[in-house]
PDB file of C-alpha atoms in Angstrom:
ATOM      1  CA  UNK A   1     -25.878  24.311  20.874  1.00 54.00           C
ATOM      2  CA  UNK A   2     -23.246  25.814  23.146  1.00 61.00           C
ATOM      3  CA  UNK A   3     -22.527  29.579  23.460  1.00 63.00           C
ATOM      4  CA  UNK A   4     -19.295  28.970  21.517  1.00 68.00           C
ATOM      5  CA  UNK A   5     -21.273  27.288  18.732  1.00 72.00           C
ATOM      6  CA  UNK A   6     -23.644  30.255  18.727  1.00 70.00           C
ATOM      7  CA  UNK A   7     -20.769  32.699  18.242  1.00 69.00           C
ATOM      8  CA  UNK A   8     -19.294  30.460  15.543  1.00 79.00           C
ATOM      9  CA  UNK A   9     -22.637  30.502  13.750  1.00 76.00           C
ATOM     10  CA  UNK A  10     -22.648  34.300  13.886  1.00 77.00           C
ATOM     11  CA  UNK A  11     -19.159  34.425  12.365  1.00 77.00           C
ATOM     12  CA  UNK A  12     -20.146  32.016   9.590  1.00 82.00           C
ATOM     13  CA  UNK A  13     -23.177  34.106   8.681  1.00 80.00           C
ATOM     14  CA  UNK A  14     -21.127  37.309   8.641  1.00 77.00           C
ATOM     15  CA  UNK A  15     -18.749  35.650   6.187  1.00 82.00           C
ATOM     16  CA  UNK A  16     -21.581  35.257   3.670  1.00 81.00           C
ATOM     17  CA  UNK A  17     -22.789  37.962   1.264  1.00 86.00           C
ATOM     18  CA  UNK A  18     -25.468  40.013   2.985  1.00 78.00           C
ATOM     19  CA  UNK A  19     -28.228  38.663   0.766  1.00 80.00           C
ATOM     20  CA  UNK A  20     -27.367  35.064   1.622  1.00 84.00           C
ATOM     21  CA  UNK A  21     -27.343  35.364   5.386  1.00 83.00           C
ATOM     22  CA  UNK A  22     -29.906  33.263   7.237  1.00 84.00           C
ATOM     23  CA  UNK A  23     -30.377  33.958  10.925  1.00 84.00           C
ATOM     24  CA  UNK A  24     -33.120  31.373  11.404  1.00 86.00           C
ATOM     25  CA  UNK A  25     -30.795  28.870  13.135  1.00 80.00           C
ATOM     26  CA  UNK A  26     -29.719  31.534  15.586  1.00 81.00           C
ATOM     27  CA  UNK A  27     -33.338  32.333  16.405  1.00 87.00           C
ATOM     28  CA  UNK A  28     -34.049  28.605  16.737  1.00 86.00           C
ATOM     29  CA  UNK A  29     -31.206  28.405  19.250  1.00 82.00           C
ATOM     30  CA  UNK A  30     -32.669  31.274  21.266  1.00 86.00           C
ATOM     31  CA  UNK A  31     -36.102  29.673  21.183  1.00 89.00           C
ATOM     32  CA  UNK A  32     -34.661  26.401  22.487  1.00 85.00           C
ATOM     33  CA  UNK A  33     -32.899  28.177  25.347  1.00 85.00           C
ATOM     34  CA  UNK A  34     -36.054  30.116  26.180  1.00 88.00           C
ATOM     35  CA  UNK A  35     -38.036  26.878  26.387  1.00 89.00           C
ATOM     36  CA  UNK A  36     -35.447  25.328  28.692  1.00 87.00           C
ATOM     37  CA  UNK A  37     -35.419  28.486  30.800  1.00 88.00           C
ATOM     38  CA  UNK A  38     -39.153  28.301  31.407  1.00 90.00           C
ATOM     39  CA  UNK A  39     -38.619  24.949  33.112  1.00 89.00           C
ATOM     40  CA  UNK A  40     -36.064  26.269  35.608  1.00 90.00           C
ATOM     41  CA  UNK A  41     -37.597  26.379  39.078  1.00 91.00           C
ATOM     42  CA  UNK A  42     -35.014  28.605  40.749  1.00 93.00           C
ATOM     43  CA  UNK A  43     -36.196  32.145  40.118  1.00 93.00           C
ATOM     44  CA  UNK A  44     -32.747  33.709  40.349  1.00 93.00           C
ATOM     45  CA  UNK A  45     -31.190  31.269  37.888  1.00 93.00           C
ATOM     46  CA  UNK A  46     -34.164  31.632  35.554  1.00 92.00           C
ATOM     47  CA  UNK A  47     -33.932  35.428  35.623  1.00 93.00           C
ATOM     48  CA  UNK A  48     -30.233  35.315  34.852  1.00 93.00           C
ATOM     49  CA  UNK A  49     -30.770  33.004  31.900  1.00 90.00           C
ATOM     50  CA  UNK A  50     -33.509  35.281  30.559  1.00 93.00           C
ATOM     51  CA  UNK A  51     -31.024  38.135  30.672  1.00 94.00           C
ATOM     52  CA  UNK A  52     -28.480  36.065  28.751  1.00 90.00           C
ATOM     53  CA  UNK A  53     -31.140  35.396  26.137  1.00 90.00           C
ATOM     54  CA  UNK A  54     -31.536  39.143  25.683  1.00 94.00           C
ATOM     55  CA  UNK A  55     -27.812  39.465  24.998  1.00 92.00           C
ATOM     56  CA  UNK A  56     -27.959  36.671  22.403  1.00 88.00           C
ATOM     57  CA  UNK A  57     -30.937  38.323  20.738  1.00 92.00           C
ATOM     58  CA  UNK A  58     -29.173  41.703  20.781  1.00 94.00           C
ATOM     59  CA  UNK A  59     -26.226  40.204  18.914  1.00 90.00           C
ATOM     60  CA  UNK A  60     -28.482  38.980  16.121  1.00 90.00           C
ATOM     61  CA  UNK A  61     -30.439  42.225  15.986  1.00 93.00           C
ATOM     62  CA  UNK A  62     -27.207  44.179  15.674  1.00 93.00           C
ATOM     63  CA  UNK A  63     -26.019  42.113  12.722  1.00 89.00           C
ATOM     64  CA  UNK A  64     -29.441  42.377  11.109  1.00 90.00           C
ATOM     65  CA  UNK A  65     -29.055  46.148  11.246  1.00 91.00           C
ATOM     66  CA  UNK A  66     -31.596  46.737  14.022  1.00 95.00           C
ATOM     67  CA  UNK A  67     -29.203  48.673  16.232  1.00 96.00           C
ATOM     68  CA  UNK A  68     -31.827  50.489  18.300  1.00 97.00           C
ATOM     69  CA  UNK A  69     -33.530  47.221  19.213  1.00 97.00           C
ATOM     70  CA  UNK A  70     -30.145  45.664  20.002  1.00 97.00           C
ATOM     71  CA  UNK A  71     -29.231  48.553  22.281  1.00 97.00           C
ATOM     72  CA  UNK A  72     -32.587  48.365  24.056  1.00 97.00           C
ATOM     73  CA  UNK A  73     -32.016  44.694  24.872  1.00 97.00           C
ATOM     74  CA  UNK A  74     -28.477  45.281  26.135  1.00 98.00           C
ATOM     75  CA  UNK A  75     -29.536  48.219  28.295  1.00 97.00           C
ATOM     76  CA  UNK A  76     -32.340  46.088  29.757  1.00 97.00           C
ATOM     77  CA  UNK A  77     -29.795  43.383  30.577  1.00 97.00           C
ATOM     78  CA  UNK A  78     -27.486  45.937  32.205  1.00 97.00           C
ATOM     79  CA  UNK A  79     -30.352  47.439  34.196  1.00 97.00           C
ATOM     80  CA  UNK A  80     -31.392  43.991  35.399  1.00 96.00           C
ATOM     81  CA  UNK A  81     -27.895  43.425  36.835  1.00 97.00           C
ATOM     82  CA  UNK A  82     -26.382  46.892  37.358  1.00 96.00           C
ATOM     83  CA  UNK A  83     -23.759  45.548  39.775  1.00 96.00           C
ATOM     84  CA  UNK A  84     -22.412  42.999  37.284  1.00 96.00           C
ATOM     85  CA  UNK A  85     -19.322  44.354  35.472  1.00 96.00           C
ATOM     86  CA  UNK A  86     -19.883  41.985  32.535  1.00 95.00           C
ATOM     87  CA  UNK A  87     -23.178  43.705  31.720  1.00 97.00           C
ATOM     88  CA  UNK A  88     -21.467  47.076  31.571  1.00 97.00           C
ATOM     89  CA  UNK A  89     -18.764  45.631  29.347  1.00 96.00           C
ATOM     90  CA  UNK A  90     -21.447  44.222  27.031  1.00 96.00           C
ATOM     91  CA  UNK A  91     -22.878  47.733  26.706  1.00 97.00           C
ATOM     92  CA  UNK A  92     -19.389  49.209  26.247  1.00 97.00           C
ATOM     93  CA  UNK A  93     -18.670  46.720  23.453  1.00 96.00           C
ATOM     94  CA  UNK A  94     -21.909  47.668  21.747  1.00 97.00           C
ATOM     95  CA  UNK A  95     -21.195  51.396  21.977  1.00 97.00           C
ATOM     96  CA  UNK A  96     -17.716  50.826  20.551  1.00 96.00           C
ATOM     97  CA  UNK A  97     -19.222  49.097  17.530  1.00 95.00           C
ATOM     98  CA  UNK A  98     -21.866  51.755  16.942  1.00 96.00           C
ATOM     99  CA  UNK A  99     -20.226  55.000  18.056  1.00 96.00           C
ATOM    100  CA  UNK A 100     -16.498  54.336  18.380  1.00 94.00           C
ATOM    101  CA  UNK A 101     -13.899  53.852  21.079  1.00 94.00           C
ATOM    102  CA  UNK A 102     -14.593  57.133  22.885  1.00 95.00           C
ATOM    103  CA  UNK A 103     -18.209  56.043  23.413  1.00 97.00           C
ATOM    104  CA  UNK A 104     -16.924  52.787  24.879  1.00 97.00           C
ATOM    105  CA  UNK A 105     -14.667  54.715  27.270  1.00 97.00           C
ATOM    106  CA  UNK A 106     -17.662  56.816  28.351  1.00 97.00           C
ATOM    107  CA  UNK A 107     -19.628  53.695  29.327  1.00 98.00           C
ATOM    108  CA  UNK A 108     -16.656  52.305  31.237  1.00 97.00           C
ATOM    109  CA  UNK A 109     -16.226  55.633  33.036  1.00 97.00           C
ATOM    110  CA  UNK A 110     -19.861  55.585  34.114  1.00 97.00           C
ATOM    111  CA  UNK A 111     -19.472  51.984  35.237  1.00 98.00           C
ATOM    112  CA  UNK A 112     -16.447  52.802  37.383  1.00 97.00           C
ATOM    113  CA  UNK A 113     -18.276  55.702  38.991  1.00 97.00           C
ATOM    114  CA  UNK A 114     -21.040  53.330  40.048  1.00 97.00           C
ATOM    115  CA  UNK A 115     -19.091  50.158  40.854  1.00 97.00           C
ATOM    116  CA  UNK A 116     -15.584  51.413  41.587  1.00 96.00           C
ATOM    117  CA  UNK A 117     -12.397  50.115  39.961  1.00 95.00           C
ATOM    118  CA  UNK A 118     -12.743  46.673  38.399  1.00 96.00           C
ATOM    119  CA  UNK A 119     -10.110  44.640  36.587  1.00 95.00           C
ATOM    120  CA  UNK A 120     -12.725  43.896  33.921  1.00 93.00           C
ATOM    121  CA  UNK A 121     -13.025  47.621  33.126  1.00 97.00           C
ATOM    122  CA  UNK A 122      -9.294  48.253  33.319  1.00 97.00           C
ATOM    123  CA  UNK A 123      -8.556  45.449  30.863  1.00 96.00           C
ATOM    124  CA  UNK A 124     -11.258  46.642  28.485  1.00 96.00           C
ATOM    125  CA  UNK A 125      -9.706  50.118  28.462  1.00 97.00           C
ATOM    126  CA  UNK A 126      -6.328  48.561  27.676  1.00 97.00           C
ATOM    127  CA  UNK A 127      -7.863  46.825  24.662  1.00 95.00           C
ATOM    128  CA  UNK A 128      -9.494  50.085  23.608  1.00 95.00           C
ATOM    129  CA  UNK A 129      -6.240  52.034  23.617  1.00 95.00           C
ATOM    130  CA  UNK A 130      -4.511  49.130  21.909  1.00 94.00           C
ATOM    131  CA  UNK A 131      -7.079  49.282  19.111  1.00 91.00           C
ATOM    132  CA  UNK A 132      -6.509  53.027  18.704  1.00 90.00           C
ATOM    133  CA  UNK A 133      -2.855  52.359  17.835  1.00 80.00           C
ATOM    134  CA  UNK A 134      -1.722  55.970  18.185  1.00 84.00           C
ATOM    135  CA  UNK A 135       0.882  57.979  20.088  1.00 85.00           C
ATOM    136  CA  UNK A 136      -1.845  59.246  22.401  1.00 91.00           C
ATOM    137  CA  UNK A 137      -3.001  55.687  23.054  1.00 92.00           C
ATOM    138  CA  UNK A 138       0.537  54.710  24.005  1.00 94.00           C
ATOM    139  CA  UNK A 139       0.722  57.632  26.441  1.00 95.00           C
ATOM    140  CA  UNK A 140      -2.585  56.629  27.985  1.00 95.00           C
ATOM    141  CA  UNK A 141      -1.384  53.061  28.439  1.00 96.00           C
ATOM    142  CA  UNK A 142       1.772  54.245  30.163  1.00 96.00           C
ATOM    143  CA  UNK A 143      -0.307  56.417  32.496  1.00 96.00           C
ATOM    144  CA  UNK A 144      -2.396  53.389  33.456  1.00 97.00           C
ATOM    145  CA  UNK A 145       0.610  51.869  35.245  1.00 97.00           C
ATOM    146  CA  UNK A 146       0.239  54.398  38.061  1.00 97.00           C
ATOM    147  CA  UNK A 147      -3.515  53.768  38.158  1.00 97.00           C
ATOM    148  CA  UNK A 148      -2.933  50.034  38.560  1.00 97.00           C
ATOM    149  CA  UNK A 149      -0.580  50.745  41.470  1.00 96.00           C
ATOM    150  CA  UNK A 150      -3.045  53.065  43.167  1.00 96.00           C
ATOM    151  CA  UNK A 151      -6.322  51.191  42.800  1.00 96.00           C
ATOM    152  CA  UNK A 152      -5.579  47.466  42.788  1.00 96.00           C
ATOM    153  CA  UNK A 153      -4.113  44.842  45.091  1.00 96.00           C
ATOM    154  CA  UNK A 154      -0.591  43.526  44.575  1.00 94.00           C
ATOM    155  CA  UNK A 155      -1.849  40.296  43.014  1.00 93.00           C
ATOM    156  CA  UNK A 156      -4.079  42.230  40.633  1.00 96.00           C
ATOM    157  CA  UNK A 157      -1.248  44.593  39.759  1.00 97.00           C
ATOM    158  CA  UNK A 158       0.879  41.741  38.425  1.00 96.00           C
ATOM    159  CA  UNK A 159      -1.889  40.699  36.031  1.00 96.00           C
ATOM    160  CA  UNK A 160      -2.689  44.245  34.914  1.00 97.00           C
ATOM    161  CA  UNK A 161       0.949  45.208  34.368  1.00 97.00           C
ATOM    162  CA  UNK A 162       1.390  42.117  32.195  1.00 97.00           C
ATOM    163  CA  UNK A 163      -1.678  43.194  30.197  1.00 97.00           C
ATOM    164  CA  UNK A 164      -0.207  46.681  29.802  1.00 97.00           C
ATOM    165  CA  UNK A 165       3.114  45.192  28.716  1.00 97.00           C
ATOM    166  CA  UNK A 166       1.440  43.108  26.009  1.00 96.00           C
ATOM    167  CA  UNK A 167      -0.494  46.124  24.740  1.00 96.00           C
ATOM    168  CA  UNK A 168       2.633  48.277  24.550  1.00 96.00           C
ATOM    169  CA  UNK A 169       4.532  45.508  22.778  1.00 96.00           C
ATOM    170  CA  UNK A 170       1.740  45.223  20.215  1.00 94.00           C
ATOM    171  CA  UNK A 171       2.199  48.944  19.537  1.00 94.00           C
ATOM    172  CA  UNK A 172       5.924  48.440  19.005  1.00 93.00           C
ATOM    173  CA  UNK A 173       7.163  49.857  22.307  1.00 95.00           C
ATOM    174  CA  UNK A 174       9.734  47.207  23.188  1.00 95.00           C
ATOM    175  CA  UNK A 175      11.488  49.224  25.903  1.00 95.00           C
ATOM    176  CA  UNK A 176       8.372  49.847  28.002  1.00 97.00           C
ATOM    177  CA  UNK A 177       6.918  46.405  27.367  1.00 96.00           C
ATOM    178  CA  UNK A 178      10.168  44.788  28.444  1.00 96.00           C
ATOM    179  CA  UNK A 179      10.435  47.043  31.493  1.00 97.00           C
ATOM    180  CA  UNK A 180       6.942  46.129  32.644  1.00 97.00           C
ATOM    181  CA  UNK A 181       7.587  42.418  32.179  1.00 96.00           C
ATOM    182  CA  UNK A 182      10.699  42.735  34.320  1.00 96.00           C
ATOM    183  CA  UNK A 183       8.530  44.292  37.038  1.00 97.00           C
ATOM    184  CA  UNK A 184       5.981  41.496  36.641  1.00 96.00           C
ATOM    185  CA  UNK A 185       8.758  38.941  37.027  1.00 96.00           C
ATOM    186  CA  UNK A 186      10.138  40.633  40.124  1.00 95.00           C
ATOM    187  CA  UNK A 187       6.743  41.085  41.782  1.00 95.00           C
ATOM    188  CA  UNK A 188       5.224  37.697  41.001  1.00 92.00           C
ATOM    189  CA  UNK A 189       4.993  35.935  44.400  1.00 84.00           C
ATOM    190  CA  UNK A 190       6.774  32.848  43.035  1.00 88.00           C
ATOM    191  CA  UNK A 191       9.187  32.274  40.175  1.00 89.00           C
ATOM    192  CA  UNK A 192       6.998  31.917  37.087  1.00 94.00           C
ATOM    193  CA  UNK A 193       8.514  30.056  34.156  1.00 96.00           C
ATOM    194  CA  UNK A 194       5.893  31.430  31.779  1.00 94.00           C
ATOM    195  CA  UNK A 195       6.865  35.011  32.605  1.00 96.00           C
ATOM    196  CA  UNK A 196      10.545  34.303  32.091  1.00 96.00           C
ATOM    197  CA  UNK A 197       9.948  32.496  28.818  1.00 96.00           C
ATOM    198  CA  UNK A 198       7.940  35.515  27.716  1.00 95.00           C
ATOM    199  CA  UNK A 199      10.798  37.811  28.707  1.00 96.00           C
ATOM    200  CA  UNK A 200      13.116  35.707  26.580  1.00 96.00           C
ATOM    201  CA  UNK A 201      10.696  35.809  23.665  1.00 94.00           C
ATOM    202  CA  UNK A 202      10.406  39.598  23.811  1.00 95.00           C
ATOM    203  CA  UNK A 203      14.192  40.018  23.796  1.00 95.00           C
ATOM    204  CA  UNK A 204      14.518  37.483  20.970  1.00 94.00           C
ATOM    205  CA  UNK A 205      11.981  39.321  18.815  1.00 91.00           C
ATOM    206  CA  UNK A 206      14.229  42.395  18.638  1.00 90.00           C
ATOM    207  CA  UNK A 207      17.605  40.648  18.857  1.00 90.00           C
ATOM    208  CA  UNK A 208      18.391  42.042  22.304  1.00 93.00           C
ATOM    209  CA  UNK A 209      21.447  39.939  23.179  1.00 94.00           C
ATOM    210  CA  UNK A 210      21.694  41.127  26.790  1.00 95.00           C
ATOM    211  CA  UNK A 211      17.964  40.602  27.318  1.00 95.00           C
ATOM    212  CA  UNK A 212      18.108  37.096  25.886  1.00 96.00           C
ATOM    213  CA  UNK A 213      21.055  36.187  28.086  1.00 96.00           C
ATOM    214  CA  UNK A 214      19.422  37.593  31.216  1.00 96.00           C
ATOM    215  CA  UNK A 215      16.204  35.692  30.534  1.00 96.00           C
ATOM    216  CA  UNK A 216      18.184  32.531  29.824  1.00 97.00           C
ATOM    217  CA  UNK A 217      19.942  32.807  33.179  1.00 97.00           C
ATOM    218  CA  UNK A 218      16.647  33.416  34.975  1.00 96.00           C
ATOM    219  CA  UNK A 219      15.060  30.393  33.292  1.00 97.00           C
ATOM    220  CA  UNK A 220      17.999  28.256  34.429  1.00 97.00           C
ATOM    221  CA  UNK A 221      17.356  29.369  38.018  1.00 96.00           C
ATOM    222  CA  UNK A 222      13.909  27.757  37.860  1.00 96.00           C
ATOM    223  CA  UNK A 223      14.346  24.621  35.748  1.00 96.00           C
ATOM    224  CA  UNK A 224      18.106  24.153  35.402  1.00 97.00           C
ATOM    225  CA  UNK A 225      20.322  23.687  32.357  1.00 97.00           C
ATOM    226  CA  UNK A 226      19.212  20.147  31.629  1.00 97.00           C
ATOM    227  CA  UNK A 227      15.635  21.271  31.056  1.00 97.00           C
ATOM    228  CA  UNK A 228      13.872  21.352  27.709  1.00 97.00           C
ATOM    229  CA  UNK A 229      13.088  25.044  28.213  1.00 97.00           C
ATOM    230  CA  UNK A 230      16.681  26.157  28.812  1.00 98.00           C
ATOM    231  CA  UNK A 231      18.027  24.077  25.931  1.00 98.00           C
ATOM    232  CA  UNK A 232      15.281  25.377  23.659  1.00 97.00           C
ATOM    233  CA  UNK A 233      16.303  28.939  24.531  1.00 97.00           C
ATOM    234  CA  UNK A 234      19.941  28.219  23.677  1.00 97.00           C
ATOM    235  CA  UNK A 235      18.934  26.883  20.269  1.00 97.00           C
ATOM    236  CA  UNK A 236      16.481  29.662  19.527  1.00 96.00           C
ATOM    237  CA  UNK A 237      18.940  32.350  20.651  1.00 96.00           C
ATOM    238  CA  UNK A 238      21.550  31.134  18.180  1.00 96.00           C
ATOM    239  CA  UNK A 239      19.050  31.045  15.329  1.00 95.00           C
ATOM    240  CA  UNK A 240      17.860  34.558  16.174  1.00 94.00           C
ATOM    241  CA  UNK A 241      21.391  35.951  16.180  1.00 94.00           C
ATOM    242  CA  UNK A 242      22.322  34.104  12.977  1.00 94.00           C
ATOM    243  CA  UNK A 243      19.217  35.494  11.259  1.00 92.00           C
ATOM    244  CA  UNK A 244      20.150  39.009  12.359  1.00 90.00           C
ATOM    245  CA  UNK A 245      23.743  38.566  11.174  1.00 90.00           C
ATOM    246  CA  UNK A 246      25.206  38.661  14.670  1.00 90.00           C
ATOM    247  CA  UNK A 247      26.448  35.053  14.636  1.00 90.00           C
ATOM    248  CA  UNK A 248      28.094  32.923  11.967  1.00 91.00           C
ATOM    249  CA  UNK A 249      26.002  30.137  10.440  1.00 90.00           C
ATOM    250  CA  UNK A 250      28.523  27.636  11.807  1.00 90.00           C
ATOM    251  CA  UNK A 251      26.603  27.998  15.099  1.00 92.00           C
ATOM    252  CA  UNK A 252      23.697  26.076  13.548  1.00 95.00           C
ATOM    253  CA  UNK A 253      25.293  22.789  14.596  1.00 95.00           C
ATOM    254  CA  UNK A 254      25.263  23.950  18.226  1.00 96.00           C
ATOM    255  CA  UNK A 255      21.666  25.066  17.841  1.00 97.00           C
ATOM    256  CA  UNK A 256      20.740  21.601  16.631  1.00 97.00           C
ATOM    257  CA  UNK A 257      22.532  19.973  19.574  1.00 97.00           C
ATOM    258  CA  UNK A 258      20.591  22.120  22.019  1.00 98.00           C
ATOM    259  CA  UNK A 259      17.208  21.513  20.411  1.00 97.00           C
ATOM    260  CA  UNK A 260      17.793  17.755  20.285  1.00 97.00           C
ATOM    261  CA  UNK A 261      18.635  17.927  23.987  1.00 98.00           C
ATOM    262  CA  UNK A 262      15.323  19.718  24.565  1.00 97.00           C
ATOM    263  CA  UNK A 263      13.535  17.031  22.546  1.00 97.00           C
ATOM    264  CA  UNK A 264      14.787  14.318  24.883  1.00 96.00           C
ATOM    265  CA  UNK A 265      12.426  15.432  27.637  1.00 95.00           C
ATOM    266  CA  UNK A 266       9.739  17.135  25.538  1.00 95.00           C
ATOM    267  CA  UNK A 267       9.653  15.294  22.192  1.00 94.00           C
ATOM    268  CA  UNK A 268       6.145  16.520  21.345  1.00 93.00           C
ATOM    269  CA  UNK A 269       6.671  20.171  22.223  1.00 94.00           C
ATOM    270  CA  UNK A 270       5.707  22.093  19.110  1.00 93.00           C
ATOM    271  CA  UNK A 271       8.446  24.677  19.735  1.00 94.00           C
ATOM    272  CA  UNK A 272      11.065  21.924  19.340  1.00 96.00           C
ATOM    273  CA  UNK A 273       9.743  21.078  15.877  1.00 95.00           C
ATOM    274  CA  UNK A 274       9.554  24.739  14.897  1.00 95.00           C
ATOM    275  CA  UNK A 275      13.196  25.272  15.795  1.00 96.00           C
ATOM    276  CA  UNK A 276      14.162  22.136  13.893  1.00 97.00           C
ATOM    277  CA  UNK A 277      12.364  23.613  10.892  1.00 96.00           C
ATOM    278  CA  UNK A 278      14.206  26.920  11.251  1.00 96.00           C
ATOM    279  CA  UNK A 279      17.560  25.140  11.379  1.00 96.00           C
ATOM    280  CA  UNK A 280      16.662  23.078   8.306  1.00 96.00           C
ATOM    281  CA  UNK A 281      15.653  26.223   6.473  1.00 95.00           C
ATOM    282  CA  UNK A 282      18.923  27.947   7.340  1.00 94.00           C
ATOM    283  CA  UNK A 283      20.816  24.900   6.086  1.00 94.00           C
ATOM    284  CA  UNK A 284      18.835  24.752   2.851  1.00 94.00           C
ATOM    285  CA  UNK A 285      16.970  21.538   3.725  1.00 95.00           C
ATOM    286  CA  UNK A 286      13.631  22.916   2.580  1.00 96.00           C
ATOM    287  CA  UNK A 287      11.680  19.650   2.327  1.00 96.00           C
ATOM    288  CA  UNK A 288      12.639  18.738   5.883  1.00 96.00           C
ATOM    289  CA  UNK A 289      11.849  22.285   7.020  1.00 96.00           C
ATOM    290  CA  UNK A 290       8.336  22.048   5.592  1.00 96.00           C
ATOM    291  CA  UNK A 291       7.776  18.667   7.244  1.00 96.00           C
ATOM    292  CA  UNK A 292       8.915  20.006  10.605  1.00 95.00           C
ATOM    293  CA  UNK A 293       6.802  23.165  10.325  1.00 94.00           C
ATOM    294  CA  UNK A 294       3.779  20.987   9.564  1.00 94.00           C
ATOM    295  CA  UNK A 295       4.574  18.812  12.561  1.00 94.00           C
ATOM    296  CA  UNK A 296       4.802  21.912  14.764  1.00 93.00           C
ATOM    297  CA  UNK A 297       1.365  23.005  13.569  1.00 92.00           C
ATOM    298  CA  UNK A 298      -0.083  19.545  14.249  1.00 91.00           C
ATOM    299  CA  UNK A 299       1.273  19.672  17.803  1.00 90.00           C
ATOM    300  CA  UNK A 300      -0.287  23.025  18.519  1.00 81.00           C
ATOM    301  CA  UNK A 301       1.936  25.775  17.143  1.00 55.00           C
ATOM    302  CA  UNK A 302       0.451  29.124  18.051  1.00 53.00           C
ATOM    303  CA  UNK A 303       1.593  32.696  17.993  1.00 42.00           C
ATOM    304  CA  UNK A 304       4.787  33.233  19.864  1.00 46.00           C
ATOM    305  CA  UNK A 305       4.179  33.947  23.505  1.00 44.00           C
ATOM    306  CA  UNK A 306       2.744  30.562  24.447  1.00 47.00           C
ATOM    307  CA  UNK A 307       5.798  28.343  24.862  1.00 49.00           C
ATOM    308  CA  UNK A 308       4.770  26.573  28.047  1.00 49.00           C
TER     309      UNK A 308
END
């Protein structure tokens, strides 16, 4: 069983009524790993695997309600590898679940005092403030921009500012999220199509006509106006503006022309099929719209933000 399968098994058990949960398979998995670990000759690798076993066991203990035992195992794992940021994050995650977000922040603060600034810790704090979903959390996220500038390299800053942008967007702060993505675009060492598609998506989500046009122009600079990405943007932009009442529905025919142009070079791009479905829906062709939405899902439709 892989670690992913182990986590899946945990999720399945948590979905059952408490009286029907059976953790025996999880313990069998741990026993199998422990047996394999005993056969490892390299002492360092064996010690690391034994520590991972403690983290697996802690997860089960936590869900069984044995929180003190779970914490003991996680602390032992952290103490075995005190210079490993992932062990501190494991403890921070545990404290968040048992004592709340402030307890998680306390662990991360202690970790930074001992290990210095780490992207792992910074990103975990972003997720913590994002989960708080409050005005204070938004202020804290905005303040972290200066921290990223002060403590991290230029390459790291690009990643962290993008993380901050996503967090602010999830809290509904379009202006700051968009501003940070513009900075990310400008400071990325090379033109990044994914960043520019994301900038378009953000502008599209709120019907920002100027933002959509700017992103469209920037996308054209990278891949040109014959590309699937640029033609997709033209189609999606028209649908967005029609939906928001800023364009007449007569523009649907142009939208279809653009999306069919995009399909010429990327016929199996799920975004193409989603846009086709949106056009069909606007035109009242509901059966075709359903078929195209289903096709988009089959091809890998995900949440918006993953167009490339």
